[in-house]
Amino acid sequence: MLPRNIPTIILVLLVFSGCFSKEDKPLQTGTVSLGALKMVTYDTGNPSNGKTEETTAWSHVLKSQAVLKIINTKTLDEYFLNYDPNDFSGNYQLSLPYGDYTFSSEIDGSEYENYLPYLTTGSFRLNAPTLKITLQAESPYGLITVENSNIEPNPVLVDSQPIAMNLLGGYYYKYVLKDKSPVLEIIESVFENTIQRSITVLPYKHYNYMVRISDGSGKIIELIMTDFELIEEELLVNIGTVPTTYTPTFVSMLAEEVNESSALASIEGKLYTINDAEKENIIYQIEASTGAVIKRVRITNAVNTDWESLAQSESHLYIGDFGNNYGNRQDLTILKMVKNQVQTGTEVSAEKIFFTYADQTSFATATHNNNFDCEAFFFANDSLHLFTKNWVDGKTKYYTLSSQPGNHIAKLKGEFPVNGLITAADINPLSGDIVMLGYENPGLGSKSFVWLFSGYPGFDIFNGKNSRINIGSPATLGQTEGIVINKDNSGFISSEKIQLGAYSVASQLYKFDFKAYF
């Protein structure tokens, strides 16, 4: 079976200059070296009709010549670097003055192509002897392949006229621009009948067809489609000691009762979760090895409007009832419970912290189009630290809030370009190391990630070391919503169930070990 996605293309640039002694003046030029292009395929999920027991490698077809264009943002001087995306054994490099630059590299394509078109853009600042930057290329194309077995040569795609497919190894293939709807025509070689299939092509989706002869007495020719849902994964070049991809270890499915697990907390080695919007007002203790619910603690004086996160101090457990998909909530609330009562009882009463954001002036409804949704917070330094799920700009805004009951204003402290939607956060109380969980645009074409923050001065958490680790796709993991980090920087991740028509991904529990990454 072919891979279940068209992987994202990764280009790596190494920007470096010569070393200089204290007596020398700093160098004013550096050398830009194009290091590698990597394409990686992940086994990260398939719909119910996928055939996971078979694997077949597919190496993407690229043009042999490409140009990287680099522009100095101040002088507007342009520089060009020629490279072969298929071969980086050559020495692709050029010298540049120190400064700020933008870059781009585009391989154009028509609606149907024999190679994979892509585009990469970005920027960097050259102001140090050594600088590494990573470029990510994207493509609006899907891939159609046909296994070369039991067919007459050269199947075609019909879109106003026949379009011949190309043979590579054991497969005919064609890259197709998104939203095109060709008809695949295959002539089977037993009875020479024509088989037709209509395909509406989506980007990063791989449609593979195989003609098989059935075992029945009628010698029926069967066309089997292995249709992989959109799964876009990438493996970036390791920067420092932190990898850019990491596969968390699957622990178990979660009980159906907590299939919308939106948060995690670990109290004395015991794992707790909650469901999100409009579910029961219950804190669930779950078995960390099986995902089974082993205890329920009901909050007697609260309803679950949109519970999204758990946080804890030494003495209290907090629930963030601050989910705000519509951007119009004026009843944002944090519930505060005595932690010992949660551990020992089955009912608990909560104190309440009501708050508004200091910078929110409009409460007009803007469904999934506002920057005042929140699903992540933790407790530190006698305060609550909130991180928004910005639907508009892909950043997260950082607020601090009093942990005492009453009416308060969340103070804006900063923002950070997480390039996605933050759904959970936690802090190691010993080291101050921070993890933030999230995913890119919603849907099966998304990818989940974790941001790591450490070594920050004071509590300026965005002004220290930060690294992003891609951990997989919601099409396999579920919608990643809960994270908890232990004192040794290991921890757990939970996910909500995804249901799209007949296709579903169960709510799951994973564990990670980030000991070496901070």
XYZ file of C-alpha atoms in Angstrom, residues 4-480:
477
model
C -1.199 7.809 3.287
C -0.199 11.350 2.465
C 1.819 13.630 0.330
C 4.475 14.793 2.754
C 5.434 18.361 3.232
C 8.713 19.259 1.594
C 11.457 20.578 3.830
C 14.356 22.652 2.607
C 17.188 23.414 4.961
C 19.433 26.466 4.701
C 22.626 26.807 6.691
C 23.776 30.400 7.051
C 27.233 30.783 8.448
C 30.284 33.008 8.363
C 33.890 32.663 9.393
C 35.022 32.947 13.015
C 36.904 35.981 14.281
C 38.998 36.739 17.314
C 38.292 39.452 19.864
C 40.893 41.652 18.162
C 39.231 41.353 14.749
C 36.288 43.407 13.636
C 33.098 41.359 13.211
C 32.678 39.965 9.715
C 30.123 41.796 7.632
C 29.333 38.935 5.272
C 28.275 35.353 5.677
C 27.858 32.377 3.402
C 24.413 30.962 2.665
C 24.628 27.248 2.048
C 21.675 25.184 0.826
C 21.931 21.978 2.794
C 19.201 19.462 1.979
C 15.692 18.690 0.869
C 13.946 15.998 2.845
C 10.635 14.307 2.215
C 9.320 11.884 4.781
C 6.236 9.692 4.866
C 4.469 8.729 8.082
C 2.044 5.900 8.800
C -0.424 8.224 10.495
C -3.929 7.036 9.862
C -6.366 5.996 7.181
C -10.106 5.693 6.726
C -11.933 2.458 7.332
C -11.272 1.150 3.837
C -7.501 1.667 4.020
C -5.269 -1.383 3.724
C -2.738 -0.936 6.521
C -1.146 -4.357 6.197
C 0.711 -3.399 3.024
C 3.408 -0.770 2.560
C 4.991 0.581 -0.593
C 7.462 3.443 -0.648
C 6.767 6.316 -2.990
C 9.526 8.811 -3.741
C 8.127 12.055 -5.049
C 9.116 13.214 -8.496
C 10.709 16.677 -8.539
C 12.116 18.929 -11.216
C 15.873 18.731 -11.548
C 16.411 22.499 -11.488
C 15.148 25.104 -9.033
C 16.142 28.617 -7.993
C 16.135 30.094 -4.520
C 15.597 33.859 -4.652
C 16.905 35.909 -1.708
C 16.145 39.619 -1.269
C 17.787 42.054 1.134
C 14.826 43.850 2.734
C 16.759 47.112 3.152
C 18.646 47.457 -0.122
C 16.262 45.277 -2.173
C 19.325 43.627 -3.710
C 18.436 40.235 -5.164
C 20.500 37.071 -5.008
C 19.870 33.749 -6.721
C 20.970 30.252 -5.812
C 20.446 27.387 -8.273
C 19.925 23.909 -6.865
C 18.662 20.450 -7.773
C 15.949 19.377 -5.269
C 16.803 15.751 -6.041
C 20.527 16.015 -5.338
C 22.255 17.990 -2.613
C 25.675 16.459 -3.039
C 26.721 19.663 -4.827
C 27.971 22.755 -3.050
C 25.112 25.275 -3.287
C 26.220 28.454 -1.551
C 26.681 32.205 -1.915
C 27.990 35.095 0.206
C 25.677 37.766 1.588
C 26.167 40.976 3.581
C 24.774 40.934 7.096
C 21.146 42.047 7.114
C 17.510 41.004 6.921
C 16.370 38.871 4.001
C 13.319 37.244 2.511
C 13.521 34.147 0.363
C 11.325 32.193 -2.000
C 11.555 29.239 -4.317
C 8.703 28.187 -6.558
C 8.249 25.290 -8.940
C 5.230 26.106 -11.079
C 2.919 23.563 -12.561
C -0.115 23.149 -14.775
C -3.286 21.390 -13.695
C -1.740 17.970 -14.392
C 1.968 17.438 -13.912
C 4.682 14.780 -14.033
C 6.435 16.344 -11.025
C 5.372 17.846 -7.712
C 5.123 21.653 -7.815
C 5.858 23.486 -4.580
C 6.430 26.912 -3.060
C 8.541 27.982 -0.107
C 8.801 31.485 1.348
C 10.210 32.979 4.513
C 12.698 35.375 6.036
C 15.875 35.368 8.085
C 18.352 37.754 9.672
C 22.054 37.259 9.022
C 23.862 38.944 11.933
C 25.963 36.246 13.550
C 28.821 33.960 12.558
C 26.503 30.952 12.442
C 22.798 30.882 11.785
C 20.573 27.959 10.866
C 17.133 28.377 9.365
C 14.600 25.870 8.106
C 12.391 26.453 5.094
C 9.114 24.606 4.630
C 7.611 24.198 1.205
C 3.951 23.525 0.493
C 2.034 22.235 -2.483
C -1.590 22.561 -3.651
C -1.410 19.212 -5.466
C -2.735 15.740 -4.844
C -1.403 12.489 -6.283
C -3.158 9.750 -8.265
C -1.403 6.430 -8.773
C -2.376 3.128 -10.382
C -0.499 -0.083 -9.678
C 0.827 -1.621 -12.891
C -0.857 -4.972 -12.489
C -3.723 -6.578 -14.426
C -4.132 -3.523 -16.664
C -3.357 -2.571 -20.220
C -0.534 -0.004 -20.521
C -1.022 3.598 -19.719
C -4.272 4.371 -17.878
C -5.556 7.876 -18.523
C -7.254 10.732 -16.686
C -10.068 12.346 -18.646
C -10.756 16.039 -18.104
C -12.173 17.431 -21.363
C -9.453 15.375 -23.035
C -7.391 12.277 -22.158
C -4.282 12.893 -20.059
C -1.730 10.089 -20.134
C -0.281 8.914 -16.834
C 3.454 8.298 -16.482
C 5.036 5.013 -15.443
C 7.514 5.070 -12.575
C 8.626 1.759 -11.130
C 5.510 -0.307 -10.618
C 3.027 2.585 -10.711
C 1.439 4.954 -13.157
C 1.100 8.397 -11.620
C 0.058 11.999 -12.125
C 0.159 15.026 -9.827
C -3.153 16.911 -9.988
C -4.024 20.422 -8.864
C -6.542 20.599 -6.043
C -10.273 20.719 -6.830
C -9.819 19.108 -10.248
C -12.278 16.258 -10.900
C -10.876 13.954 -13.571
C -12.243 10.537 -14.510
C -9.741 7.719 -14.215
C -10.008 5.160 -17.054
C -8.329 1.771 -16.718
C -8.583 -1.151 -19.146
C -8.219 -4.454 -17.313
C -6.165 -7.082 -19.115
C -8.383 -10.155 -18.593
C -11.585 -9.213 -20.414
C -10.327 -5.847 -21.657
C -13.200 -4.039 -19.980
C -12.900 -0.355 -19.168
C -13.186 0.645 -15.525
C -13.940 4.287 -14.686
C -13.704 6.164 -11.415
C -14.406 9.857 -10.781
C -11.975 11.584 -8.399
C -12.233 14.997 -6.761
C -8.652 15.785 -5.861
C -7.675 17.440 -2.597
C -4.177 18.668 -1.779
C -1.905 16.347 0.190
C -4.099 13.393 -0.593
C -2.884 10.273 -2.325
C -5.343 8.192 -4.348
C -4.005 4.763 -5.242
C -5.851 2.205 -7.375
C -5.150 -1.494 -7.844
C -6.864 -3.933 -10.187
C -7.301 -7.342 -8.555
C -8.731 -10.602 -9.884
C -11.273 -12.078 -7.506
C -11.203 -15.708 -6.378
C -14.814 -16.315 -7.511
C -15.711 -18.671 -10.347
C -16.908 -15.810 -12.495
C -13.422 -14.306 -12.767
C -14.739 -10.865 -11.888
C -12.298 -7.995 -12.227
C -12.311 -5.807 -9.116
C -10.878 -2.326 -8.697
C -9.817 -1.615 -5.114
C -9.249 1.945 -4.033
C -6.928 2.677 -1.152
C -7.935 6.215 -0.295
C -5.795 7.914 2.324
C -7.200 10.817 4.276
C -5.278 14.055 4.241
C -2.292 13.665 6.553
C 0.425 16.261 6.209
C 3.526 15.436 8.246
C 7.046 16.771 8.138
C 10.492 15.883 9.515
C 12.603 18.981 9.977
C 16.345 19.012 10.444
C 17.331 18.745 14.066
C 18.181 22.151 15.512
C 20.467 21.836 18.493
C 19.455 18.969 20.772
C 15.711 19.178 20.169
C 14.238 17.099 17.342
C 11.565 18.670 15.223
C 9.471 15.518 15.083
C 8.647 13.113 17.856
C 6.240 10.202 18.044
C 4.511 9.947 21.412
C 3.925 6.441 22.719
C 0.367 5.158 22.470
C -0.965 4.107 25.870
C -4.638 3.302 25.390
C -7.987 4.379 24.059
C -9.949 6.505 26.515
C -13.263 5.364 27.887
C -16.274 6.542 25.878
C -17.353 8.489 28.952
C -14.389 10.845 28.464
C -14.283 10.876 24.676
C -14.064 14.669 24.721
C -11.086 14.817 27.062
C -10.022 18.450 26.959
C -7.425 18.558 29.739
C -5.108 16.514 31.948
C -3.698 16.880 35.456
C -1.519 14.545 37.486
C -1.989 14.650 41.268
C 0.333 12.423 43.286
C 0.744 10.150 40.287
C -2.979 9.874 39.603
C -4.333 11.129 36.288
C -7.426 13.355 35.995
C -9.344 14.700 33.003
C -12.517 16.621 32.117
C -14.798 16.776 29.103
C -15.377 20.024 27.272
C -18.480 21.980 26.294
C -21.871 21.138 27.800
C -20.864 17.757 29.214
C -21.203 16.617 32.815
C -19.782 18.857 35.556
C -17.465 16.028 36.603
C -13.739 15.594 37.131
C -12.737 12.066 36.084
C -9.854 10.074 37.497
C -8.622 7.708 34.799
C -6.365 4.701 34.864
C -3.114 5.759 33.216
C -2.487 2.326 31.677
C -5.961 1.556 30.326
C -7.811 4.882 29.963
C -10.671 3.530 32.076
C -12.596 5.821 34.407
C -11.992 4.763 38.014
C -13.511 7.704 39.908
C -15.863 10.639 39.361
C -15.935 13.885 41.340
C -18.936 16.099 40.712
C -18.717 19.876 41.196
C -21.947 20.705 42.970
C -22.171 24.430 42.203
C -21.038 24.688 38.579
C -22.111 23.755 35.073
C -19.852 22.842 32.204
C -20.294 25.702 29.759
C -17.012 24.994 27.977
C -14.397 23.430 30.242
C -11.073 23.413 28.444
C -8.101 23.149 30.809
C -6.834 22.002 34.211
C -4.193 23.697 36.357
C -2.974 23.110 39.874
C -1.110 24.703 42.755
C 0.123 22.839 45.801
C -3.283 23.153 47.442
C -5.858 23.711 44.697
C -7.079 22.359 41.372
C -8.412 24.819 38.786
C -10.746 24.294 35.823
C -10.769 26.822 33.011
C -14.345 27.363 31.858
C -13.147 29.787 29.229
C -13.706 28.076 25.886
C -14.891 30.865 23.597
C -15.242 29.685 19.999
C -17.695 32.475 19.250
C -15.618 35.236 20.856
C -18.686 36.659 22.599
C -18.593 35.155 26.093
C -18.901 37.574 29.010
C -19.095 34.863 31.662
C -15.515 33.573 31.517
C -14.895 31.635 34.711
C -12.209 29.633 36.462
C -13.305 27.108 39.085
C -11.067 26.656 42.131
C -11.324 23.466 44.238
C -9.377 22.220 47.247
C -7.184 19.523 45.793
C -7.427 17.192 48.774
C -11.220 17.201 48.498
C -10.952 16.171 44.849
C -8.622 13.337 45.802
C -10.713 11.959 48.653
C -14.344 12.760 47.855
C -16.934 12.297 45.140
C -18.406 15.807 45.383
C -16.735 19.170 45.746
C -17.776 22.820 45.824
C -15.829 25.365 43.779
C -14.843 28.954 44.399
C -15.137 31.054 41.261
C -12.817 33.487 39.515
C -14.597 35.692 36.974
C -12.548 37.608 34.454
C -12.368 39.588 31.231
C -9.451 40.253 28.907
C -7.828 43.666 29.254
C -7.702 44.189 25.489
C -11.151 42.875 24.479
C -13.533 45.678 23.592
C -15.920 43.909 21.207
C -18.092 40.926 22.083
C -19.695 40.466 18.688
C -20.118 36.866 17.606
C -17.193 35.732 15.443
C -17.283 31.958 15.279
C -13.758 30.524 14.883
C -12.722 34.014 13.805
C -11.562 35.685 17.005
C -8.474 35.889 19.200
C -10.201 35.543 22.582
C -10.769 31.813 22.683
C -8.735 30.060 25.390
C -8.018 26.400 26.120
C -4.717 26.509 28.023
C -3.446 27.693 31.382
C -1.269 26.760 34.352
C -0.522 28.025 37.856
C 2.831 29.610 38.789
C 4.087 32.387 41.083
C 0.710 32.735 42.830
C -0.978 33.577 39.499
C -2.787 31.878 36.675
C -1.132 32.067 33.262
C -3.495 31.877 30.271
C -2.670 31.230 26.609
C -5.235 31.960 23.916
C -6.254 29.914 20.914
C -6.064 32.592 18.230
C -8.235 31.601 15.281
C -7.350 34.712 13.279
C -3.560 35.022 13.303
C -2.218 31.662 14.507
C -0.490 33.226 17.515
C -1.100 32.771 21.213
C -1.601 35.700 23.559
C -0.257 35.362 27.082
C -2.216 36.758 30.038
C -1.755 36.628 33.799
C -4.684 36.525 36.196
C -5.203 36.510 39.941
C -5.822 33.053 41.416
C -8.139 34.480 44.078
C -11.943 34.301 43.806
C -13.696 37.439 42.584
C -13.862 39.620 39.495
C -10.550 40.266 37.745
C -8.994 41.511 34.529
C -6.541 39.248 32.700
C -3.434 41.315 31.935
C -1.835 40.930 28.520
C 1.862 40.052 28.878
C 2.856 39.225 25.311
C 2.212 37.038 22.303
C 4.068 34.364 20.373
C 3.699 33.014 16.794
C 2.908 29.367 17.490
C 1.591 28.884 13.920
C -1.469 27.025 15.066
C -4.115 26.708 17.744
C -2.991 26.210 21.351
C -5.195 23.735 23.220
C -3.281 22.999 26.447
C -0.301 24.085 28.529
C 1.521 22.949 31.639
C 4.613 23.858 33.643
C 7.146 21.741 35.504
C 6.963 23.204 39.029
C 10.594 22.292 39.762
C 12.388 23.502 36.644
C 9.893 25.998 35.181
C 10.007 24.157 31.854
C 6.786 24.755 29.898
C 4.935 22.679 27.319
C 2.153 23.966 25.054
C 0.076 21.583 22.987
C -1.764 22.476 19.813
C -2.606 21.671 16.241
C -2.656 23.500 12.947
C -5.873 24.347 11.092
C -8.691 22.023 12.188
C -9.556 18.910 10.220
C -7.842 15.692 9.220
C -5.273 17.656 7.228
C -3.926 19.177 10.395
C -0.842 18.297 12.382
C -0.345 18.325 16.110
C 2.628 19.900 17.844
C 4.174 20.734 21.189
C 6.089 23.936 21.937
C 8.820 23.785 24.599
C 9.829 26.924 26.528
C 12.706 27.090 28.995
C 15.624 29.231 30.184
C 13.587 32.440 30.179
C 14.615 35.462 32.288
C 12.267 36.309 35.148
C 8.946 35.039 33.857
C 9.331 36.427 30.341
C 8.616 32.987 28.930
C 8.832 33.923 25.250
C 12.294 35.433 25.681
C 14.181 32.203 26.367
C 14.803 28.957 24.536
C 11.849 27.745 22.489
C 11.425 24.762 20.206
C 8.541 23.250 18.311
C 8.131 19.492 17.977
C 5.611 18.047 15.539
C 4.053 14.934 17.081
C 1.752 13.569 14.364
C -1.667 14.038 12.857
C -5.111 14.274 14.483
C -6.144 11.674 11.908
C -4.204 9.237 14.085
C -3.926 10.914 17.472
C -7.409 12.385 17.693
C -7.817 16.110 18.354
C -4.994 16.745 20.823
